[in-house]
Amino acid sequence: MGIRILGTGSYLPEKVVTNEDIAKTLDTTDEWIYSHTGIRSRHVAGEGETTSTMAAEAGRRALEAAGVKPEEIGLIVLATSSPDYNPFPSTACVVQGMLGCVNAGAFDLQAACAGFIYALEQARGFVNFYPGKKALVIGAESLTRVLDWSDRSSCILFGDGAGALVLGNDEAPGVASTKTTAHTILGADGKGSHFIVRTGGTREAPKFAESGVPLPAAVERPELTLMGHDVFAFAVKTLSKVARDLCDTLGTSPEELDRVFAHQANGRIIEATARRMKLPLSKFWLNLETTANTSAASVPISLDQAVRAGELKDGMKIVMVGFGAGLTYAGTYCTWPNL
Ligand code: UT7
């Protein structure tokens, strides 16, 4: 009873780019990338694939797993930093059309790699206030399309893909639920907003003609810059703190957790988080060896893989936790599949 995850789905593109493939054109090696990140390969969106096509496929699989029809969905929240269009229409609306979720409102949410947990929290609020309604929450990225493939310190980190879940609330319609058992922390540290930046927004002022009319924008390639060390330090400190704070708030301890779904950014970050939480690494879901960092898609892809592998069972105590550009951070503690 109450708010529940009804089904999960994910999609990874067929095309795979290995570290050796990258080393053919960049001054890097498989050994360096693996030893510094834990990544061996990543999936890359192929021709005709976009953030919306991957998101729709993950959404379709989640609907199928949940046994829910597209027209039953009342809201789609799609977390992405690599939308089909910049900035509109939202990728969520494109996906709404693709899936035929004709009764759903739809919007994108941008909180970088922490975006899925932010999106889940918005959807949780929606189904909490509108019992009987269902929401589709998606994290989807094609970040490999916006990377600087000549920058060896950033392009090696990312991969493409999408993950989704269907959220429902079977309380009687019209009665706001009080049965929500999950606890969430959403946070940000804007002082670190320059740590991970992709240029190309409206901050870049246009040049003006003498008449005062803006000249057409010069078509310059947006750039992605990453202060790796600073992000690393923030991540290690923040992931364990958020997970511990969630446990403290609910009067439980990290040792009682069955699984931690941490954002897959760097294997060394996850190892350090496990050490800080005094938990064995085996409690952390790890897939970045073959997916790399799929940003907002990373947590829902992990959840779906765990569900389909039979490793996420009803009643398990789990924490999802992420961080990203902004800097953002977020975590949710729940007893699977209840929220
Ligand atoms: O979702 C959030 C997204 N971002 C992140 O999570 C990033 C977090 N940060 C990291 O994962 C790590 O900081 C990196 C993997 C990005 C970098 O690892 P690092 O151990 O912090 O390396 P470094 O930046 O200190 O670089 C060490 C050396 C440098 O050479 P010099 O200056 O010592 O001669 C780099 O130029 O390694 C060099 N280097 C590389 N060498 C071979 C950097 N990238 C590469 C590469 N291959 N791909």
XYZ file of N, CA and C in Angstrom, residues 60 63 223 228 280 285 320 337:
24
model
N 9.370 2.510 -22.012
C 8.503 1.430 -22.515
C 8.745 0.150 -21.695
N 7.217 0.518 -18.228
C 5.751 0.383 -18.272
C 5.361 -1.090 -18.391
N 31.911 24.021 -25.090
C 33.008 23.259 -24.484
C 32.594 22.721 -23.121
N 38.648 17.993 -12.343
C 38.508 16.625 -11.859
C 38.808 16.439 -10.382
N 31.170 -2.948 3.329
C 31.900 -3.685 2.290
C 31.489 -3.185 0.895
N 26.273 -1.245 -5.769
C 26.085 -1.710 -7.140
C 27.158 -1.070 -8.006
N 19.842 5.390 -2.548
C 20.326 5.886 -3.847
C 20.990 7.220 -3.547
N 9.998 -2.098 -2.604
C 9.877 -1.048 -3.620
C 9.039 0.137 -3.128
